[in-house]
N, CA, C and O atoms as a MOPAC input file, in Angstrom:
PM7 MOZYME 1SCF
protein

 N     92.34100 1   217.13200 1   150.53900 1
 C     92.05700 1   215.64600 1   151.55900 1
 C     92.32900 1   214.71100 1   151.24200 1
 O     91.57800 1   214.26800 1   150.37300 1
 N     93.88800 1   213.47100 1   151.80200 1
 C     94.92000 1   212.93900 1   151.01000 1
 C     94.16900 1   211.76500 1   152.25300 1
 O     93.83300 1   212.13300 1   153.37900 1
 N     94.03300 1   210.46100 1   151.78100 1
 C     94.19600 1   209.21000 1   152.51000 1
 C     94.70300 1   208.55800 1   152.15500 1
 O     94.35300 1   208.49900 1   150.97600 1
 N     95.93800 1   207.38400 1   152.44600 1
 C     96.95500 1   206.93700 1   152.59400 1
 C     96.59500 1   205.36800 1   152.81800 1
 O     96.12700 1   205.18300 1   153.94100 1
 N     96.68400 1   204.34100 1   152.12500 1
 C     96.43200 1   203.14200 1   151.70100 1
 C     97.14800 1   202.45700 1   152.37200 1
 O     98.16500 1   203.14800 1   152.42300 1
 N     97.47600 1   200.96900 1   153.31500 1
 C     97.98400 1   200.44500 1   153.64400 1
 C     99.06500 1   199.49200 1   152.71700 1
 O     98.53500 1   198.38200 1   152.64600 1
 N     99.93000 1   199.48300 1   152.22700 1
 C    100.16200 1   198.34000 1   151.19100 1
 C     99.47600 1   197.25900 1   151.26600 1
 O     99.13500 1   196.71100 1   150.21800 1
 N     99.17600 1   196.79600 1   152.32200 1
 C     98.32400 1   195.07300 1   152.39400 1
 C     96.87900 1   195.46300 1   151.14100 1
 O     96.51300 1   194.86400 1   150.13000 1
 N     96.43400 1   196.57300 1   151.73900 1
 C     95.21200 1   197.12200 1   150.92000 1
 C     95.06900 1   198.22800 1   149.64400 1
 O     94.10900 1   198.71900 1   149.05000 1
 N     96.60000 1   198.36000 1   149.53900 1
 C     96.18300 1   199.25800 1   148.10700 1
 C     95.59000 1   198.04500 1   146.46200 1
 O     95.23400 1   196.87000 1   146.55200 1
 N     95.66200 1   198.69200 1   145.46100 1
 C     94.87400 1   197.74400 1   144.34300 1
 C     95.28500 1   198.66200 1   143.25400 1
 O     95.72400 1   199.80500 1   143.12600 1
 N     94.83100 1   197.30600 1   142.28300 1
 C     95.19800 1   197.99500 1   141.03900 1
 C     94.39100 1   198.48200 1   139.94500 1
 O     93.57000 1   197.61200 1   139.65600 1
 N     94.27100 1   199.56300 1   139.17400 1
 C     93.19600 1   199.95500 1   138.45100 1
 C     92.30700 1   198.83200 1   138.02400 1
 O     91.09700 1   199.05500 1   138.06700 1
 N     92.76400 1   197.52800 1   137.57400 1
 C     92.26200 1   196.67100 1   136.77300 1
 C     90.99500 1   196.21600 1   138.61700 1
 O     89.77500 1   196.34800 1   138.51800 1
 N     91.57100 1   195.79600 1   139.84200 1
 C     90.86800 1   195.67700 1   140.38800 1
 C     90.12700 1   196.95800 1   141.02000 1
 O     89.11400 1   196.70000 1   141.67000 1
 N     90.42800 1   198.02200 1   140.93400 1
 C     89.08900 1   198.93300 1   140.87500 1
 C     87.79000 1   198.61500 1   140.33800 1
 O     86.67100 1   198.26200 1   140.71000 1
 N     88.74300 1   199.02900 1   138.81200 1
 C     87.26800 1   199.16900 1   137.73500 1
 C     86.92600 1   197.42400 1   137.97400 1
 O     86.02000 1   197.58100 1   138.79300 1
 N     87.02300 1   196.04600 1   137.83500 1
 C     86.05900 1   195.20900 1   138.41700 1
 C     85.15000 1   195.64200 1   139.80900 1
 O     83.93700 1   195.84100 1   139.74900 1
 N     85.88300 1   195.74300 1   140.96100 1
 C     84.47300 1   196.28700 1   141.88600 1
 C     83.61600 1   196.48800 1   141.23300 1
 O     82.65300 1   195.76400 1   140.98100 1
 N     84.09600 1   198.46600 1   140.53700 1
 C     82.71700 1   198.87000 1   140.36500 1
 C     82.19900 1   198.15400 1   138.53600 1
 O     81.11900 1   198.56400 1   138.11100 1
 N     82.86400 1   197.33500 1   137.79100 1
 C     82.25000 1   196.80700 1   137.02200 1
 C     82.10600 1   197.57500 1   135.86400 1
 O     80.99700 1   197.76400 1   135.36400 1
 N     83.04700 1   197.99400 1   135.44000 1
 C     83.85100 1   198.67300 1   134.83500 1
 C     85.29600 1   198.40700 1   134.29200 1
 O     86.13400 1   197.63700 1   134.76200 1
 N     85.40000 1   199.25400 1   133.14900 1
 C     86.73500 1   199.35300 1   132.04900 1
 C     87.74000 1   200.63200 1   132.58600 1
 O     87.31400 1   201.68900 1   133.05000 1
 N     89.10700 1   200.29000 1   132.41500 1
 C     89.45700 1   201.39300 1   132.94800 1
 C     90.20900 1   201.36400 1   131.53900 1
 O     90.28800 1   200.26700 1   130.98800 1
 N     91.03800 1   203.02000 1   130.60500 1
 C     91.20200 1   203.32700 1   130.20000 1
 C     93.09700 1   203.33200 1   129.87200 1
 O     93.55200 1   203.69400 1   128.78700 1
 N     94.00200 1   202.84500 1   131.07800 1
 C     94.99900 1   202.25300 1   130.88300 1
 C     95.76300 1   201.70700 1   130.99000 1
 O     96.08900 1   201.49100 1   129.82300 1
 N     96.51100 1   201.16500 1   131.66100 1
 C     97.23400 1   199.48000 1   132.07600 1
 C     96.37500 1   199.85800 1   133.30500 1
 O     96.05800 1   200.79500 1   134.03800 1
 N     96.15900 1   198.26300 1   133.01800 1
 C     95.09700 1   197.79500 1   134.47100 1
 C     96.16100 1   197.51500 1   135.96500 1
 O     95.70000 1   197.37800 1   137.09800 1
 N     97.36000 1   197.48600 1   135.68100 1
 C     98.45900 1   196.90300 1   136.13900 1
 C     98.83400 1   197.85300 1   137.65200 1
 O     99.34700 1   197.32100 1   138.63600 1
 N     98.42400 1   199.47600 1   137.57700 1
 C     99.20600 1   200.69900 1   138.18500 1
 C     98.56400 1   200.30200 1   139.16700 1
 O     97.46500 1   199.75500 1   139.06800 1
 N     99.24800 1   200.55700 1   140.40500 1
 C     98.89400 1   200.36000 1   141.49400 1
 C     98.46900 1   201.71200 1   141.82500 1
 O     99.06800 1   202.64600 1   141.29300 1
 N     97.25700 1   202.00100 1   142.85200 1
 C     96.91100 1   203.10700 1   143.97200 1
 C     96.87500 1   202.62700 1   145.52100 1
 O     96.16500 1   201.80800 1   146.10600 1
 N     97.63400 1   203.23200 1   145.82600 1
 C     97.74200 1   203.48300 1   147.46300 1
 C     97.59500 1   204.68200 1   148.46200 1
 O     98.22100 1   204.97900 1   149.47900 1
 N     96.21400 1   205.44500 1   147.60400 1
 C     95.83800 1   206.01600 1   148.68600 1
 C     95.01000 1   207.33600 1   147.08800 1
 O     95.22600 1   207.54100 1   145.89300 1
 N     93.74100 1   208.02500 1   148.55400 1
 C     92.94500 1   208.97500 1   147.65400 1
 C     93.17200 1   210.17200 1   147.67500 1
 O     93.72500 1   210.36400 1   148.75800 1
 N     93.03300 1   211.71800 1   146.80400 1
 C     93.30600 1   212.76900 1   147.31000 1
 C     91.91600 1   213.28900 1   146.55400 1
 O     90.84100 1   212.74800 1   146.29200 1
 N     92.44400 1   214.52800 1   146.35100 1
 C     90.93900 1   215.74000 1   145.73100 1
 C     91.88300 1   215.68900 1   143.92700 1
 O     93.02600 1   215.34800 1   143.62300 1
 N     91.24900 1   215.97000 1   143.48300 1
 C     91.85700 1   216.54400 1   141.60400 1
 C     93.06100 1   217.30500 1   142.17000 1
 O     94.06300 1   216.96300 1   141.54300 1
 N     93.36100 1   218.27400 1   143.18900 1
 C     94.19200 1   219.30500 1   142.96700 1
 C     95.37500 1   218.60400 1   143.76800 1
 O     96.48900 1   219.11200 1   143.64100 1
 N     95.25800 1   217.65000 1   144.46000 1
 C     96.54000 1   216.96200 1   145.39000 1
 C     96.66500 1   215.95400 1   145.18700 1
 O     97.40800 1   215.37000 1   145.97500 1
 N     96.14400 1   215.24500 1   144.22100 1
 C     96.37500 1   214.01800 1   143.94100 1
 C     97.50700 1   213.64600 1   143.38100 1
 O     98.15500 1   214.58400 1   142.91700 1
 N     98.12900 1   212.22100 1   143.22500 1
 C     99.75000 1   212.45800 1   142.74300 1
 C     99.09600 1   210.96400 1   142.37800 1
 O     98.04500 1   210.42800 1   142.73000 1
 N    100.36600 1   210.46600 1   141.37600 1
 C    100.11200 1   209.27600 1   140.54800 1
 C     99.82000 1   208.28700 1   140.97300 1
 O     99.51300 1   207.45500 1   140.11900 1
 N     99.74600 1   207.81800 1   142.47600 1
 C     99.15700 1   206.30900 1   143.17700 1
 C     98.09300 1   206.50300 1   143.13300 1
 O     97.19000 1   205.68600 1   142.95400 1
 N     98.00300 1   207.98300 1   143.34100 1
 C     96.37900 1   208.29600 1   143.87500 1
 C     95.56200 1   208.32100 1   143.26000 1
 O     95.77600 1   208.60600 1   142.08100 1
 N     93.94700 1   207.99700 1   143.76300 1
 C     92.51600 1   208.03700 1   142.65500 1
 C     92.14700 1   209.26300 1   143.20200 1
 O     92.77400 1   209.86300 1   144.07500 1
 N     90.69700 1   209.76400 1   142.45300 1
 C     90.08900 1   210.72300 1   142.69100 1
 C     89.09800 1   210.89000 1   142.10200 1
 O     89.43500 1   210.64200 1   140.94400 1
 N     87.82400 1   211.20900 1   142.08800 1
 C     86.48900 1   211.39300 1   141.53300 1
 C     86.89300 1   213.29800 1   140.31800 1
 O     87.40500 1   214.41000 1   140.19200 1
 N     86.26900 1   212.43600 1   139.93400 1
 C     85.40900 1   214.35900 1   138.85100 1
 C     84.05700 1   214.07500 1   138.02600 1
 O     83.89200 1   213.63500 1   136.88800 1
 N     83.37000 1   214.38900 1   138.77700 1
 C     81.99100 1   214.29700 1   138.46100 1
 C     81.37100 1   215.23100 1   137.23000 1
 O     80.19700 1   214.98400 1   136.95700 1
 N     82.05700 1   216.32600 1   136.41900 1
 C     81.83200 1   216.92200 1   135.22700 1
 C     81.41800 1   218.20300 1   136.09200 1
 O     80.90900 1   219.03500 1   135.34100 1
 N     81.45900 1   218.58400 1   137.24800 1
 C     81.46300 1   220.55200 1   137.31300 1
 C     82.02000 1   220.92900 1   136.87400 1
 O     83.22300 1   220.67700 1   136.81400 1
 N     81.23800 1   221.98900 1   136.16600 1
 C     82.33000 1   223.10800 1   135.25500 1
 C     82.98600 1   223.53400 1   136.20600 1
 O     84.15900 1   223.18100 1   136.32300 1
 N     82.54400 1   224.18100 1   136.89200 1
 C     83.40400 1   224.34100 1   138.26100 1
 C     85.01700 1   224.00400 1   138.18800 1
 O     85.95600 1   224.78300 1   138.35400 1
 N     85.02900 1   223.33000 1   138.04400 1
 C     85.97500 1   221.83300 1   138.81000 1
 C     86.74500 1   221.60700 1   137.80500 1
 O     87.65600 1   220.78500 1   137.91400 1
 N     86.49400 1   222.38500 1   136.48300 1
 C     87.28400 1   222.01300 1   135.11200 1
 C     88.25500 1   222.06400 1   134.77400 1
 O     88.80100 1   221.38400 1   133.90500 1
 N     88.88800 1   223.35400 1   135.75800 1
 C     90.39600 1   223.56500 1   134.89400 1
 C     91.08500 1   222.88500 1   136.44300 1
 O     92.26800 1   223.20500 1   136.32300 1
 N     90.98000 1   222.21700 1   137.64700 1
 C     91.45500 1   221.43700 1   138.10100 1
 C     91.41900 1   220.12100 1   137.41200 1
 O     92.40100 1   219.38100 1   137.36700 1
 N     90.30700 1   219.85200 1   136.89300 1
 C     90.04800 1   218.73300 1   136.52900 1
 C     91.64400 1   218.54700 1   135.44400 1
 O     92.51200 1   217.72300 1   135.73400 1
 N     91.75300 1   219.54100 1   134.14500 1
 C     92.34500 1   219.29200 1   133.25200 1
 C     94.20900 1   219.36900 1   133.77100 1
 O     95.02900 1   218.76600 1   133.08000 1
 N     94.66100 1   220.16500 1   135.01800 1
 C     95.32900 1   219.82700 1   135.80200 1
 C     95.84700 1   218.65700 1   136.38900 1
 O     96.99600 1   218.50200 1   136.80200 1
 N     95.00200 1   217.91400 1   136.39700 1
 C     95.08900 1   216.84200 1   137.65900 1
 C     96.45900 1   215.85000 1   137.67300 1
 O     96.88700 1   216.01500 1   136.53100 1
 N     97.12900 1   215.16500 1   138.16500 1
 C     98.04900 1   214.41700 1   137.72800 1
 C     98.03400 1   213.03700 1   138.59200 1
 O     98.94300 1   212.25700 1   138.87600 1
 N     96.08600 1   213.04500 1   139.02000 1
 C     95.60300 1   211.36900 1   139.76400 1
 C     96.91500 1   210.19600 1   138.93300 1
 O     97.87700 1   210.47400 1   138.21600 1
 N     96.56700 1   209.31800 1   139.26500 1
 C     96.75500 1   207.74300 1   139.06800 1
 C     95.42700 1   207.86700 1   138.33800 1
 O     95.24300 1   208.21000 1   137.17000 1
 N     94.65700 1   207.56700 1   139.13800 1
 C     93.60600 1   207.18100 1   138.19900 1
 C     91.70000 1   208.53700 1   138.85800 1
 O     91.11400 1   209.00700 1   139.83400 1
 N     91.68900 1   208.43000 1   137.19800 1
 C     90.13600 1   208.96800 1   137.94400 1
 C     88.73100 1   208.91800 1   137.71000 1
 O     88.25100 1   209.02400 1   136.58100 1
 N     88.06300 1   208.76200 1   138.74000 1
 C     86.93800 1   208.33600 1   138.71300 1
 C     85.77500 1   208.83200 1   138.34900 1
 O     85.01700 1   209.35100 1   139.16800 1
 N     85.40300 1   208.69200 1   136.62100 1
 C     84.47800 1   210.26500 1   135.97500 1
 C     82.93500 1   209.55500 1   135.35000 1
 O     82.55600 1   208.42900 1   135.67000 1
 N     82.14200 1   210.52500 1   134.36700 1
 C     81.97900 1   209.96900 1   133.54000 1
 C     82.18700 1   210.04000 1   132.53800 1
 O     83.36000 1   210.38200 1   132.38800 1
 N     81.58100 1   209.87800 1   131.45400 1
 C     81.47800 1   209.46900 1   130.35100 1
 C     82.29300 1   211.29800 1   129.96300 1
 O     83.47600 1   211.53000 1   129.71400 1
 N     81.39500 1   212.06600 1   130.03100 1
 C     81.30100 1   213.62000 1   129.81400 1
 C     82.73600 1   214.73600 1   129.89300 1
 O     83.20100 1   215.71600 1   129.31000 1
 N     83.20200 1   213.25600 1   131.73000 1
 C     84.43200 1   214.15000 1   132.31900 1
 C     85.34200 1   213.96700 1   131.89800 1
 O     86.15500 1   214.84200 1   131.59800 1
 N     85.48400 1   212.75900 1   131.74400 1
 C     86.79400 1   212.06600 1   130.81400 1
 C     87.49300 1   213.75900 1   129.66400 1
 O     88.67900 1   214.08800 1   129.70300 1
 N     86.73000 1   214.30900 1   129.04200 1
 C     87.27900 1   214.85600 1   128.06500 1
 C     87.74400 1   215.95800 1   128.58700 1
 O     88.48200 1   216.59600 1   127.83700 1
 N     87.48000 1   216.56900 1   130.04400 1
 C     88.45100 1   218.00200 1   130.89000 1
 C     89.86100 1   217.08800 1   131.50000 1
 O     90.83200 1   217.71000 1   131.93100 1
 N     89.84500 1   215.82800 1   131.48100 1
 C     91.10600 1   215.02900 1   131.97500 1
 C     92.63900 1   215.26100 1   131.13000 1
 O     92.85900 1   215.20700 1   129.92000 1
 N     93.33000 1   215.46400 1   131.97300 1
 C     94.80500 1   215.31500 1   130.76000 1
 C     94.66000 1   213.51900 1   130.12200 1
 O     94.11400 1   212.50600 1   130.55900 1
 N     95.70300 1   213.94400 1   128.54400 1
 C     94.92900 1   212.51300 1   128.18100 1
 C     96.00300 1   211.18900 1   129.01900 1
 O     95.57000 1   210.03800 1   129.08500 1
 N     96.87100 1   211.41700 1   129.38600 1
 C     97.86200 1   210.62500 1   130.10100 1
 C     97.10200 1   210.03500 1   131.25000 1
 O     97.04700 1   208.80900 1   131.35500 1
 N     96.57200 1   210.73900 1   132.03100 1
 C     95.33800 1   210.04000 1   133.10800 1
 C     94.54600 1   208.66800 1   132.62600 1
 O     94.13200 1   208.33000 1   131.51700 1
 N     94.50100 1   207.94600 1   134.05900 1
 C     93.65000 1   206.80900 1   133.62200 1
 C     92.26800 1   207.29100 1   134.51200 1
 O     92.21700 1   207.83000 1   135.61700 1
 N     91.29200 1   206.92500 1   133.68700 1
 C     89.98000 1   206.48300 1   133.81100 1
 C     89.25100 1   205.80300 1   134.06100 1
 O     89.65200 1   204.78300 1   133.49900 1
 N     88.03300 1   205.47500 1   134.72300 1
 C     87.09700 1   204.90000 1   134.94000 1
 C     85.67100 1   205.27400 1   134.54500 1
 O     85.32800 1   206.20700 1   135.27300 1
 N     85.22800 1   205.12200 1   134.16100 1
 C     83.83500 1   205.99200 1   133.28900 1
 C     82.67800 1   204.88300 1   133.68200 1
 O     82.47200 1   203.75700 1   133.22800 1
 N     81.91300 1   205.74500 1   134.84100 1
 C     80.75000 1   205.37900 1   135.43100 1
 C     79.46900 1   206.48600 1   135.31900 1
 O     79.88100 1   207.63200 1   135.13800 1
 N     78.28300 1   206.38500 1   135.37800 1
 C     77.45800 1   207.53200 1   135.30300 1
 C     77.64600 1   207.56800 1   137.18800 1
 O     78.56600 1   206.80700 1   137.48400 1
 N     77.21200 1   208.03500 1   138.07200 1
 C     77.70100 1   208.54500 1   139.01700 1
 C     79.48300 1   208.08800 1   139.74400 1
 O     79.91600 1   206.97500 1   140.04600 1
 N     80.24100 1   209.62000 1   139.83900 1
 C     81.45100 1   209.26300 1   140.26800 1
 C     81.62000 1   209.53400 1   141.82300 1
 O     82.65800 1   209.22700 1   142.40900 1
 N     80.76300 1   210.00200 1   142.32500 1
 C     81.26300 1   210.29600 1   143.30200 1
 C     80.27900 1   209.02800 1   144.35600 1
 O     80.63800 1   209.16600 1   145.52600 1
 N     79.59900 1   208.32300 1   144.26900 1
 C     79.16900 1   206.81000 1   144.25600 1
 C     80.49800 1   205.88400 1   144.27200 1
 O     81.22500 1   205.39200 1   145.13500 1
 N     80.44400 1   205.90300 1   143.16600 1
 C     81.64700 1   204.96700 1   142.99600 1
 C     83.20500 1   205.20800 1   143.44500 1
 O     84.05400 1   204.56600 1   144.06300 1
 N     83.15600 1   205.92900 1   143.08000 1
 C     84.07800 1   206.40200 1   144.59200 1
 C     84.41300 1   206.04900 1   145.57800 1
 O     85.56800 1   205.82200 1   145.94000 1
 N     82.64700 1   205.86800 1   146.64000 1
 C     82.70400 1   205.88600 1   148.02400 1
 C     82.74300 1   204.69900 1   147.49000 1
 O     83.61500 1   204.85500 1   146.63500 1
 N     82.39000 1   203.61100 1   147.41100 1
 C     82.32400 1   201.95700 1   147.13800 1
 C     83.71900 1   201.64700 1   146.95800 1
 O     84.31200 1   200.91200 1   147.74900 1
 N     84.23000 1   202.13100 1   146.03100 1
 C     86.30600 1   202.04300 1   145.53700 1
 C     86.92600 1   202.11400 1   147.53200 1
 O     87.52500 1   201.20100 1   148.10100 1
 N     86.55500 1   203.34600 1   148.10500 1
 C     86.63900 1   203.39700 1   149.64300 1
 C     86.37100 1   202.26200 1   150.35300 1
 O     87.01900 1   201.57500 1   151.14200 1
 N     85.22900 1   202.22000 1   149.87900 1
 C     85.29500 1   200.94400 1   151.55600 1
 C     85.56700 1   199.71700 1   150.89900 1
 O     85.23900 1   198.74600 1   151.58200 1
 N     86.21500 1   199.36100 1   149.45100 1
 C     87.05400 1   198.04500 1   149.15700 1
 C     87.89600 1   198.22700 1   149.83200 1
 O     88.21800 1   197.45800 1   150.73800 1
 N     88.64400 1   199.63900 1   149.46600 1
 C     89.89600 1   199.75300 1   150.31000 1
 C     90.17700 1   199.71600 1   152.09500 1
 O     91.12200 1   199.21000 1   152.70000 1
 N     89.31800 1   200.24100 1   152.47800 1
 C     89.00900 1   200.53900 1   153.50700 1
 C     88.44200 1   199.55100 1   154.54700 1
 O     88.66900 1   199.96800 1   155.68300 1
 N     87.71200 1   198.25900 1   154.53000 1
 C     87.44600 1   197.47900 1   154.89200 1
 C     87.04800 1   198.06700 1   156.22000 1
 O     87.91200 1   198.78900 1   156.71900 1
 N     85.28200 1   197.83300 1   157.30100 1
 C     85.02100 1   197.82500 1   158.37900 1
 C     86.04400 1   196.89400 1   159.16600 1
 O     86.43400 1   195.78600 1   158.79600 1
 N     86.32800 1   197.44300 1   160.10600 1
 C     86.62200 1   196.03800 1   160.74200 1
 C     85.72800 1   196.11200 1   162.29100 1
 O     85.46900 1   197.00700 1   163.09500 1
 N     85.34000 1   194.14700 1   162.14800 1
 C     84.40900 1   194.10900 1   163.26500 1
 C     84.66800 1   193.81500 1   163.98300 1
 O     85.60300 1   193.03700 1   164.16700 1
 N     83.71100 1   194.46600 1   165.03900 1
 C     83.89100 1   193.90500 1   166.47500 1
 C     84.22900 1   192.52500 1   167.16200 1
 O     83.58500 1   191.47600 1   167.17000 1
 N     85.32800 1   192.82100 1   167.68400 1
 C     86.12600 1   191.03100 1   168.38400 1
 C     85.02000 1   190.84800 1   169.51500 1
 O     84.63900 1   191.87900 1   170.07000 1
 N     84.60300 1   189.92700 1   169.81400 1
 C     83.47300 1   189.54800 1   171.12600 1
 C     83.82300 1   188.79500 1   171.33000 1
 O     83.79200 1   187.83300 1   170.56300 1
 N     84.67800 1   188.76100 1   173.14700 1
 C     85.29900 1   187.93200 1   173.95800 1
 C     84.38200 1   187.96800 1   174.59700 1
 O     83.80900 1   188.99000 1   174.97500 1
 N     84.01300 1   186.56500 1   174.88200 1
 C     82.81500 1   185.81800 1   176.04400 1
 C     84.13700 1   185.03700 1   177.15600 1
 O     85.02000 1   184.24300 1   176.83300 1
 N     83.92300 1   185.45200 1   178.09700 1
 C     84.78200 1   185.04100 1   179.22700 1
 C     83.93500 1   184.32700 1   180.11300 1
 O     84.38800 1   183.85900 1   181.15800 1

């Protein structure tokens, strides 16, 4: 899964951390422009890791620009990968996606 974000909707690590009321482990100015799985994420994309042991091998090889994870899950990530530590990574990832992709409101036209 790979989702691109229009440049006008991209966000910094600091923005995402603020949305989630969490701290980021690296430079807060780095910009995130999409979302992808741990296995396919690039340095400009975010992903999440919930600490599942079956995915630990993939987590240890990720090149993601940001991984939303737990304190325990952080230890499975490569040292250079920025992380936001939360108690529920999947929920936090969904919340971040909602901010990056706001739902458009229907336009009501009166005639």
